[in-house]
Amino acid sequence: MDNMNLNKHISGQFNAELESVRNQVLVMGGLVEKQLTDAIAAIHGQDLDAARKIVANDHKVNAMEVAIDEECTRIIAKRQPTASDLRLVMAIIKTITDLERIGDVADKIARMLTDNANKPQPPLVSLENMGRRTIKMLHDVLDAFARMDLEAAIAVYKEDDKVDREYESIIRELMTYMMEDPRTIPQVLNVLWAARAIERVGDRCQHICEYIVYYVKGKDVRHTKADDLSDLLGKG
């Protein structure tokens, strides 16, 4: 095999490895999305069996993170990627960390439900609504990641403002509930914790948006305002 054909062969193998590891991220993301969806549904329905299944499946998310991280480390050591290839590997490493932490949210919500079975709970309708919004954010950011779609990523990024407003509304609602009946304080604190955890899912989706921007534009946009992100559209 001459040098030109050899280089093409190596390049083809490398591209296949990158595509494989990116697909693994999407599989992991799909599992995390299901875990979060099931956790929010379990809260709404006080479904202990569903909660136990979520806890039992959390190890799968953790194992996926470890496997993908190890594959990325191998790619860096073996291929020594540069430019956009290196940015892709780095974006993947960062993305799986946030996905694993979203998986932890689902696991902890499920554990909270099982630990507080048969105890009176404050109204959870608002919590479910916020949960559904963050699930949609996760779904949409995974879709943007699959296509490395800058415009879609920025649209998802802006959605977090709505999550933050819903979170603030839930806090006010729960504080009122607690003041009206101080006996509910332990249960309200649990729900407050769950609300905060769900709100953080929105933040982690924003992080994944930032990694997409980093890959596409080669710019680190952490701590950047949404309006400033929008200015990146159409710029080379």
PDB file of C-alpha atoms in Angstrom:
ATOM      1  CA  MET A   1       0.000   0.000   0.000  1.00  0.00           C
ATOM      2  CA  ASP A   2       1.565   3.325  -1.051  1.00  0.00           C
ATOM      3  CA  ASN A   3       1.709   6.304   1.323  1.00  0.00           C
ATOM      4  CA  MET A   4      -1.311   8.072  -0.207  1.00  0.00           C
ATOM      5  CA  ASN A   5      -3.541   5.023   0.123  1.00  0.00           C
ATOM      6  CA  LEU A   6      -2.178   4.327   3.603  1.00  0.00           C
ATOM      7  CA  ASN A   7      -3.005   7.856   4.726  1.00  0.00           C
ATOM      8  CA  LYS A   8      -6.522   7.550   3.313  1.00  0.00           C
ATOM      9  CA  HIS A   9      -6.946   4.236   5.113  1.00  0.00           C
ATOM     10  CA  ILE A  10      -5.789   5.683   8.447  1.00  0.00           C
ATOM     11  CA  SER A  11      -7.959   8.760   7.954  1.00  0.00           C
ATOM     12  CA  GLY A  12     -10.975   6.560   7.200  1.00  0.00           C
ATOM     13  CA  GLN A  13     -10.378   4.512  10.350  1.00  0.00           C
ATOM     14  CA  PHE A  14     -10.053   7.682  12.428  1.00  0.00           C
ATOM     15  CA  ASN A  15     -13.281   9.142  11.067  1.00  0.00           C
ATOM     16  CA  ALA A  16     -15.059   5.865  11.823  1.00  0.00           C
ATOM     17  CA  GLU A  17     -13.758   5.953  15.409  1.00  0.00           C
ATOM     18  CA  LEU A  18     -14.958   9.534  15.875  1.00  0.00           C
ATOM     19  CA  GLU A  19     -18.375   8.691  14.452  1.00  0.00           C
ATOM     20  CA  SER A  20     -18.623   5.626  16.684  1.00  0.00           C
ATOM     21  CA  VAL A  21     -17.828   7.519  19.865  1.00  0.00           C
ATOM     22  CA  ARG A  22     -20.236  10.308  18.944  1.00  0.00           C
ATOM     23  CA  ASN A  23     -22.973   7.708  18.420  1.00  0.00           C
ATOM     24  CA  GLN A  24     -22.184   6.273  21.852  1.00  0.00           C
ATOM     25  CA  VAL A  25     -22.807   9.720  23.347  1.00  0.00           C
ATOM     26  CA  LEU A  26     -26.247   9.784  21.722  1.00  0.00           C
ATOM     27  CA  VAL A  27     -27.062   6.319  23.082  1.00  0.00           C
ATOM     28  CA  MET A  28     -26.028   7.476  26.554  1.00  0.00           C
ATOM     29  CA  GLY A  29     -28.075  10.637  26.102  1.00  0.00           C
ATOM     30  CA  GLY A  30     -31.114   8.577  25.135  1.00  0.00           C
ATOM     31  CA  LEU A  31     -30.824   6.506  28.308  1.00  0.00           C
ATOM     32  CA  VAL A  32     -30.405   9.621  30.466  1.00  0.00           C
ATOM     33  CA  GLU A  33     -33.432  11.220  28.805  1.00  0.00           C
ATOM     34  CA  LYS A  34     -35.498   8.107  29.581  1.00  0.00           C
ATOM     35  CA  GLN A  35     -34.276   8.047  33.188  1.00  0.00           C
ATOM     36  CA  LEU A  36     -35.231  11.694  33.685  1.00  0.00           C
ATOM     37  CA  THR A  37     -38.593  11.268  31.940  1.00  0.00           C
ATOM     38  CA  ASP A  38     -39.400   8.258  34.116  1.00  0.00           C
ATOM     39  CA  ALA A  39     -38.315  10.109  37.275  1.00  0.00           C
ATOM     40  CA  ILE A  40     -40.598  13.062  36.571  1.00  0.00           C
ATOM     41  CA  ALA A  41     -43.478  10.699  35.795  1.00  0.00           C
ATOM     42  CA  ALA A  42     -42.769   8.738  38.981  1.00  0.00           C
ATOM     43  CA  ILE A  43     -42.988  11.928  41.062  1.00  0.00           C
ATOM     44  CA  HIS A  44     -46.311  12.838  39.496  1.00  0.00           C
ATOM     45  CA  GLY A  45     -47.766   9.368  39.947  1.00  0.00           C
ATOM     46  CA  GLN A  46     -45.980   8.541  43.236  1.00  0.00           C
ATOM     47  CA  ASP A  47     -44.883   5.365  41.423  1.00  0.00           C
ATOM     48  CA  LEU A  48     -42.488   3.497  43.712  1.00  0.00           C
ATOM     49  CA  ASP A  49     -41.915   0.594  41.317  1.00  0.00           C
ATOM     50  CA  ALA A  50     -40.833   2.997  38.571  1.00  0.00           C
ATOM     51  CA  ALA A  51     -38.571   4.802  41.046  1.00  0.00           C
ATOM     52  CA  ARG A  52     -36.842   1.550  41.990  1.00  0.00           C
ATOM     53  CA  LYS A  53     -36.204   0.731  38.321  1.00  0.00           C
ATOM     54  CA  ILE A  54     -34.601   4.153  37.818  1.00  0.00           C
ATOM     55  CA  VAL A  55     -32.252   3.542  40.743  1.00  0.00           C
ATOM     56  CA  ALA A  56     -31.405   0.072  39.428  1.00  0.00           C
ATOM     57  CA  ASN A  57     -30.547   1.458  35.964  1.00  0.00           C
ATOM     58  CA  ASP A  58     -28.291   4.295  37.122  1.00  0.00           C
ATOM     59  CA  HIS A  59     -25.216   2.060  36.920  1.00  0.00           C
ATOM     60  CA  LYS A  60     -25.750   1.772  33.161  1.00  0.00           C
ATOM     61  CA  VAL A  61     -25.359   5.536  32.755  1.00  0.00           C
ATOM     62  CA  ASN A  62     -22.201   5.489  34.877  1.00  0.00           C
ATOM     63  CA  ALA A  63     -20.738   2.599  32.890  1.00  0.00           C
ATOM     64  CA  MET A  64     -21.392   4.407  29.615  1.00  0.00           C
ATOM     65  CA  GLU A  65     -19.586   7.508  30.844  1.00  0.00           C
ATOM     66  CA  VAL A  66     -16.535   5.461  31.832  1.00  0.00           C
ATOM     67  CA  ALA A  67     -16.472   3.535  28.529  1.00  0.00           C
ATOM     68  CA  ILE A  68     -16.788   6.667  26.372  1.00  0.00           C
ATOM     69  CA  ASP A  69     -14.193   8.531  28.413  1.00  0.00           C
ATOM     70  CA  GLU A  70     -11.760   5.634  28.019  1.00  0.00           C
ATOM     71  CA  GLU A  71     -12.366   5.553  24.253  1.00  0.00           C
ATOM     72  CA  CYS A  72     -11.719   9.308  23.994  1.00  0.00           C
ATOM     73  CA  THR A  73      -8.492   8.915  25.982  1.00  0.00           C
ATOM     74  CA  ARG A  74      -7.409   6.126  23.624  1.00  0.00           C
ATOM     75  CA  ILE A  75      -8.198   8.254  20.569  1.00  0.00           C
ATOM     76  CA  ILE A  76      -6.157  11.167  21.915  1.00  0.00           C
ATOM     77  CA  ALA A  77      -3.195   8.915  22.729  1.00  0.00           C
ATOM     78  CA  LYS A  78      -3.294   6.937  19.486  1.00  0.00           C
ATOM     79  CA  ARG A  79      -4.433   9.526  16.920  1.00  0.00           C
ATOM     80  CA  GLN A  80      -3.179  12.771  18.463  1.00  0.00           C
ATOM     81  CA  PRO A  81      -6.073  14.707  16.898  1.00  0.00           C
ATOM     82  CA  THR A  82      -5.763  18.389  16.101  1.00  0.00           C
ATOM     83  CA  ALA A  83      -8.061  21.300  15.213  1.00  0.00           C
ATOM     84  CA  SER A  84     -11.744  20.364  14.857  1.00  0.00           C
ATOM     85  CA  ASP A  85     -11.115  16.666  15.563  1.00  0.00           C
ATOM     86  CA  LEU A  86      -9.581  17.524  18.926  1.00  0.00           C
ATOM     87  CA  ARG A  87     -12.431  19.936  19.662  1.00  0.00           C
ATOM     88  CA  LEU A  88     -14.927  17.146  18.942  1.00  0.00           C
ATOM     89  CA  VAL A  89     -13.194  14.744  21.343  1.00  0.00           C
ATOM     90  CA  MET A  90     -13.041  17.427  24.034  1.00  0.00           C
ATOM     91  CA  ALA A  91     -16.712  18.314  23.479  1.00  0.00           C
ATOM     92  CA  ILE A  92     -17.616  14.634  23.879  1.00  0.00           C
ATOM     93  CA  ILE A  93     -15.634  14.281  27.115  1.00  0.00           C
ATOM     94  CA  LYS A  94     -17.342  17.341  28.595  1.00  0.00           C
ATOM     95  CA  THR A  95     -20.805  16.339  27.340  1.00  0.00           C
ATOM     96  CA  ILE A  96     -20.745  12.885  28.918  1.00  0.00           C
ATOM     97  CA  THR A  97     -19.847  14.446  32.273  1.00  0.00           C
ATOM     98  CA  ASP A  98     -22.970  16.610  32.148  1.00  0.00           C
ATOM     99  CA  LEU A  99     -25.098  13.697  30.935  1.00  0.00           C
ATOM    100  CA  GLU A 100     -23.895  11.551  33.841  1.00  0.00           C
ATOM    101  CA  ARG A 101     -24.837  14.308  36.274  1.00  0.00           C
ATOM    102  CA  ILE A 102     -28.291  14.615  34.735  1.00  0.00           C
ATOM    103  CA  GLY A 103     -28.570  10.865  35.233  1.00  0.00           C
ATOM    104  CA  ASP A 104     -27.661  11.421  38.887  1.00  0.00           C
ATOM    105  CA  VAL A 105     -30.573  13.864  39.185  1.00  0.00           C
ATOM    106  CA  ALA A 106     -32.998  11.178  37.996  1.00  0.00           C
ATOM    107  CA  ASP A 107     -31.463   8.665  40.408  1.00  0.00           C
ATOM    108  CA  LYS A 108     -31.649  11.017  43.393  1.00  0.00           C
ATOM    109  CA  ILE A 109     -35.234  12.034  42.652  1.00  0.00           C
ATOM    110  CA  ALA A 110     -36.181   8.365  42.493  1.00  0.00           C
ATOM    111  CA  ARG A 111     -34.414   7.689  45.800  1.00  0.00           C
ATOM    112  CA  MET A 112     -36.185  10.648  47.397  1.00  0.00           C
ATOM    113  CA  LEU A 113     -39.495   9.158  46.292  1.00  0.00           C
ATOM    114  CA  THR A 114     -38.767   5.716  47.742  1.00  0.00           C
ATOM    115  CA  ASP A 115     -37.331   7.145  50.976  1.00  0.00           C
ATOM    116  CA  ASN A 116     -40.464   9.230  51.572  1.00  0.00           C
ATOM    117  CA  ALA A 117     -43.099   6.707  50.561  1.00  0.00           C
ATOM    118  CA  ASN A 118     -46.461   7.042  52.350  1.00  0.00           C
ATOM    119  CA  LYS A 119     -45.626  10.535  53.610  1.00  0.00           C
ATOM    120  CA  PRO A 120     -47.881  13.467  52.659  1.00  0.00           C
ATOM    121  CA  GLN A 121     -46.424  15.472  49.761  1.00  0.00           C
ATOM    122  CA  PRO A 122     -46.927  19.127  48.772  1.00  0.00           C
ATOM    123  CA  PRO A 123     -48.587  19.794  45.394  1.00  0.00           C
ATOM    124  CA  LEU A 124     -46.189  18.681  42.636  1.00  0.00           C
ATOM    125  CA  VAL A 125     -47.921  19.935  39.474  1.00  0.00           C
ATOM    126  CA  SER A 126     -45.523  22.853  39.023  1.00  0.00           C
ATOM    127  CA  LEU A 127     -42.573  20.543  39.578  1.00  0.00           C
ATOM    128  CA  GLU A 128     -43.819  18.217  36.850  1.00  0.00           C
ATOM    129  CA  ASN A 129     -44.255  21.126  34.429  1.00  0.00           C
ATOM    130  CA  MET A 130     -40.693  22.309  34.997  1.00  0.00           C
ATOM    131  CA  GLY A 131     -39.480  18.741  34.650  1.00  0.00           C
ATOM    132  CA  ARG A 132     -41.153  18.366  31.275  1.00  0.00           C
ATOM    133  CA  ARG A 133     -39.540  21.590  30.078  1.00  0.00           C
ATOM    134  CA  THR A 134     -36.074  20.368  31.068  1.00  0.00           C
ATOM    135  CA  ILE A 135     -36.734  17.001  29.405  1.00  0.00           C
ATOM    136  CA  LYS A 136     -37.525  18.839  26.176  1.00  0.00           C
ATOM    137  CA  MET A 137     -34.350  20.889  26.565  1.00  0.00           C
ATOM    138  CA  LEU A 138     -32.353  17.677  26.956  1.00  0.00           C
ATOM    139  CA  HIS A 139     -34.033  16.073  23.950  1.00  0.00           C
ATOM    140  CA  ASP A 140     -33.428  19.136  21.787  1.00  0.00           C
ATOM    141  CA  VAL A 141     -29.802  19.592  22.829  1.00  0.00           C
ATOM    142  CA  LEU A 142     -29.068  15.941  22.053  1.00  0.00           C
ATOM    143  CA  ASP A 143     -30.600  16.485  18.622  1.00  0.00           C
ATOM    144  CA  ALA A 144     -28.432  19.593  18.177  1.00  0.00           C
ATOM    145  CA  PHE A 145     -25.385  17.597  19.281  1.00  0.00           C
ATOM    146  CA  ALA A 146     -26.145  14.844  16.764  1.00  0.00           C
ATOM    147  CA  ARG A 147     -26.115  17.421  13.947  1.00  0.00           C
ATOM    148  CA  MET A 148     -23.671  19.860  15.581  1.00  0.00           C
ATOM    149  CA  ASP A 149     -26.314  22.470  14.804  1.00  0.00           C
ATOM    150  CA  LEU A 150     -25.220  25.869  16.111  1.00  0.00           C
ATOM    151  CA  GLU A 151     -28.583  27.586  15.614  1.00  0.00           C
ATOM    152  CA  ALA A 152     -30.492  24.803  17.378  1.00  0.00           C
ATOM    153  CA  ALA A 153     -28.000  24.854  20.272  1.00  0.00           C
ATOM    154  CA  ILE A 154     -28.469  28.595  20.803  1.00  0.00           C
ATOM    155  CA  ALA A 155     -32.267  28.172  20.732  1.00  0.00           C
ATOM    156  CA  VAL A 156     -32.020  25.523  23.477  1.00  0.00           C
ATOM    157  CA  TYR A 157     -29.649  27.751  25.457  1.00  0.00           C
ATOM    158  CA  LYS A 158     -32.276  30.505  25.597  1.00  0.00           C
ATOM    159  CA  GLU A 159     -34.937  28.100  26.920  1.00  0.00           C
ATOM    160  CA  ASP A 160     -33.212  27.966  30.305  1.00  0.00           C
ATOM    161  CA  ASP A 161     -34.612  31.399  31.181  1.00  0.00           C
ATOM    162  CA  LYS A 162     -38.096  29.837  31.236  1.00  0.00           C
ATOM    163  CA  VAL A 163     -36.875  27.035  33.505  1.00  0.00           C
ATOM    164  CA  ASP A 164     -35.389  29.592  35.888  1.00  0.00           C
ATOM    165  CA  ARG A 165     -38.677  31.501  36.054  1.00  0.00           C
ATOM    166  CA  GLU A 166     -40.626  28.321  36.757  1.00  0.00           C
ATOM    167  CA  TYR A 167     -38.141  27.416  39.490  1.00  0.00           C
ATOM    168  CA  GLU A 168     -38.606  30.794  41.181  1.00  0.00           C
ATOM    169  CA  SER A 169     -42.383  30.340  41.011  1.00  0.00           C
ATOM    170  CA  ILE A 170     -42.123  26.880  42.609  1.00  0.00           C
ATOM    171  CA  ILE A 171     -39.994  28.269  45.436  1.00  0.00           C
ATOM    172  CA  ARG A 172     -42.647  30.895  46.239  1.00  0.00           C
ATOM    173  CA  GLU A 173     -45.414  28.279  46.056  1.00  0.00           C
ATOM    174  CA  LEU A 174     -43.622  25.884  48.404  1.00  0.00           C
ATOM    175  CA  MET A 175     -42.704  28.598  50.878  1.00  0.00           C
ATOM    176  CA  THR A 176     -46.380  29.555  51.115  1.00  0.00           C
ATOM    177  CA  TYR A 177     -47.349  25.908  51.607  1.00  0.00           C
ATOM    178  CA  MET A 178     -44.753  25.516  54.380  1.00  0.00           C
ATOM    179  CA  MET A 179     -45.831  28.656  56.234  1.00  0.00           C
ATOM    180  CA  GLU A 180     -49.482  27.594  56.155  1.00  0.00           C
ATOM    181  CA  ASP A 181     -48.653  24.218  57.710  1.00  0.00           C
ATOM    182  CA  PRO A 182     -45.229  23.989  59.423  1.00  0.00           C
ATOM    183  CA  ARG A 183     -45.707  20.234  59.870  1.00  0.00           C
ATOM    184  CA  THR A 184     -44.999  19.838  56.164  1.00  0.00           C
ATOM    185  CA  ILE A 185     -41.512  21.393  56.414  1.00  0.00           C
ATOM    186  CA  PRO A 186     -39.553  18.090  56.026  1.00  0.00           C
ATOM    187  CA  GLN A 187     -41.522  17.126  52.911  1.00  0.00           C
ATOM    188  CA  VAL A 188     -41.328  20.640  51.469  1.00  0.00           C
ATOM    189  CA  LEU A 189     -37.542  20.643  51.893  1.00  0.00           C
ATOM    190  CA  ASN A 190     -37.376  17.419  49.874  1.00  0.00           C
ATOM    191  CA  VAL A 191     -39.437  18.940  47.089  1.00  0.00           C
ATOM    192  CA  LEU A 192     -37.320  22.105  47.195  1.00  0.00           C
ATOM    193  CA  TRP A 193     -34.244  19.944  46.729  1.00  0.00           C
ATOM    194  CA  ALA A 194     -35.883  18.123  43.791  1.00  0.00           C
ATOM    195  CA  ALA A 195     -36.867  21.441  42.214  1.00  0.00           C
ATOM    196  CA  ARG A 196     -33.291  22.701  42.489  1.00  0.00           C
ATOM    197  CA  ALA A 197     -31.951  19.469  40.984  1.00  0.00           C
ATOM    198  CA  ILE A 198     -34.345  19.734  38.015  1.00  0.00           C
ATOM    199  CA  GLU A 199     -33.425  23.398  37.530  1.00  0.00           C
ATOM    200  CA  ARG A 200     -29.773  22.325  37.321  1.00  0.00           C
ATOM    201  CA  VAL A 201     -30.654  20.000  34.439  1.00  0.00           C
ATOM    202  CA  GLY A 202     -31.442  23.116  32.416  1.00  0.00           C
ATOM    203  CA  ASP A 203     -28.015  24.513  33.310  1.00  0.00           C
ATOM    204  CA  ARG A 204     -26.319  21.310  32.184  1.00  0.00           C
ATOM    205  CA  CYS A 205     -28.181  21.421  28.893  1.00  0.00           C
ATOM    206  CA  GLN A 206     -26.784  24.921  28.477  1.00  0.00           C
ATOM    207  CA  HIS A 207     -23.308  23.517  29.062  1.00  0.00           C
ATOM    208  CA  ILE A 208     -23.804  21.034  26.205  1.00  0.00           C
ATOM    209  CA  CYS A 209     -24.932  23.939  24.011  1.00  0.00           C
ATOM    210  CA  GLU A 210     -21.635  25.660  24.842  1.00  0.00           C
ATOM    211  CA  TYR A 211     -19.675  22.557  23.817  1.00  0.00           C
ATOM    212  CA  ILE A 212     -21.478  22.535  20.463  1.00  0.00           C
ATOM    213  CA  VAL A 213     -20.531  26.178  19.926  1.00  0.00           C
ATOM    214  CA  TYR A 214     -16.956  25.346  20.931  1.00  0.00           C
ATOM    215  CA  TYR A 215     -16.785  22.557  18.349  1.00  0.00           C
ATOM    216  CA  VAL A 216     -18.406  24.514  15.507  1.00  0.00           C
ATOM    217  CA  LYS A 217     -16.779  27.904  16.103  1.00  0.00           C
ATOM    218  CA  GLY A 218     -13.661  27.037  18.086  1.00  0.00           C
ATOM    219  CA  LYS A 219     -14.689  29.566  20.748  1.00  0.00           C
ATOM    220  CA  ASP A 220     -15.051  29.004  24.492  1.00  0.00           C
ATOM    221  CA  VAL A 221     -18.361  30.706  25.298  1.00  0.00           C
ATOM    222  CA  ARG A 222     -18.820  29.690  28.911  1.00  0.00           C
ATOM    223  CA  HIS A 223     -20.372  32.491  30.993  1.00  0.00           C
ATOM    224  CA  THR A 224     -21.591  34.170  27.797  1.00  0.00           C
ATOM    225  CA  LYS A 225     -25.060  35.728  27.670  1.00  0.00           C
ATOM    226  CA  ALA A 226     -27.645  34.235  25.316  1.00  0.00           C
ATOM    227  CA  ASP A 227     -27.894  37.428  23.262  1.00  0.00           C
ATOM    228  CA  ASP A 228     -24.127  37.424  22.769  1.00  0.00           C
ATOM    229  CA  LEU A 229     -24.278  33.794  21.662  1.00  0.00           C
ATOM    230  CA  SER A 230     -26.812  34.721  19.016  1.00  0.00           C
ATOM    231  CA  ASP A 231     -24.228  37.063  17.501  1.00  0.00           C
ATOM    232  CA  LEU A 232     -22.164  34.001  16.561  1.00  0.00           C
ATOM    233  CA  LEU A 233     -24.775  32.916  14.016  1.00  0.00           C
ATOM    234  CA  GLY A 234     -23.656  33.663  10.517  1.00  0.00           C
ATOM    235  CA  LYS A 235     -20.100  34.506  11.544  1.00  0.00           C
ATOM    236  CA  GLY A 236     -17.230  32.463  10.238  1.00  0.00           C
TER     237      GLY A 236
END
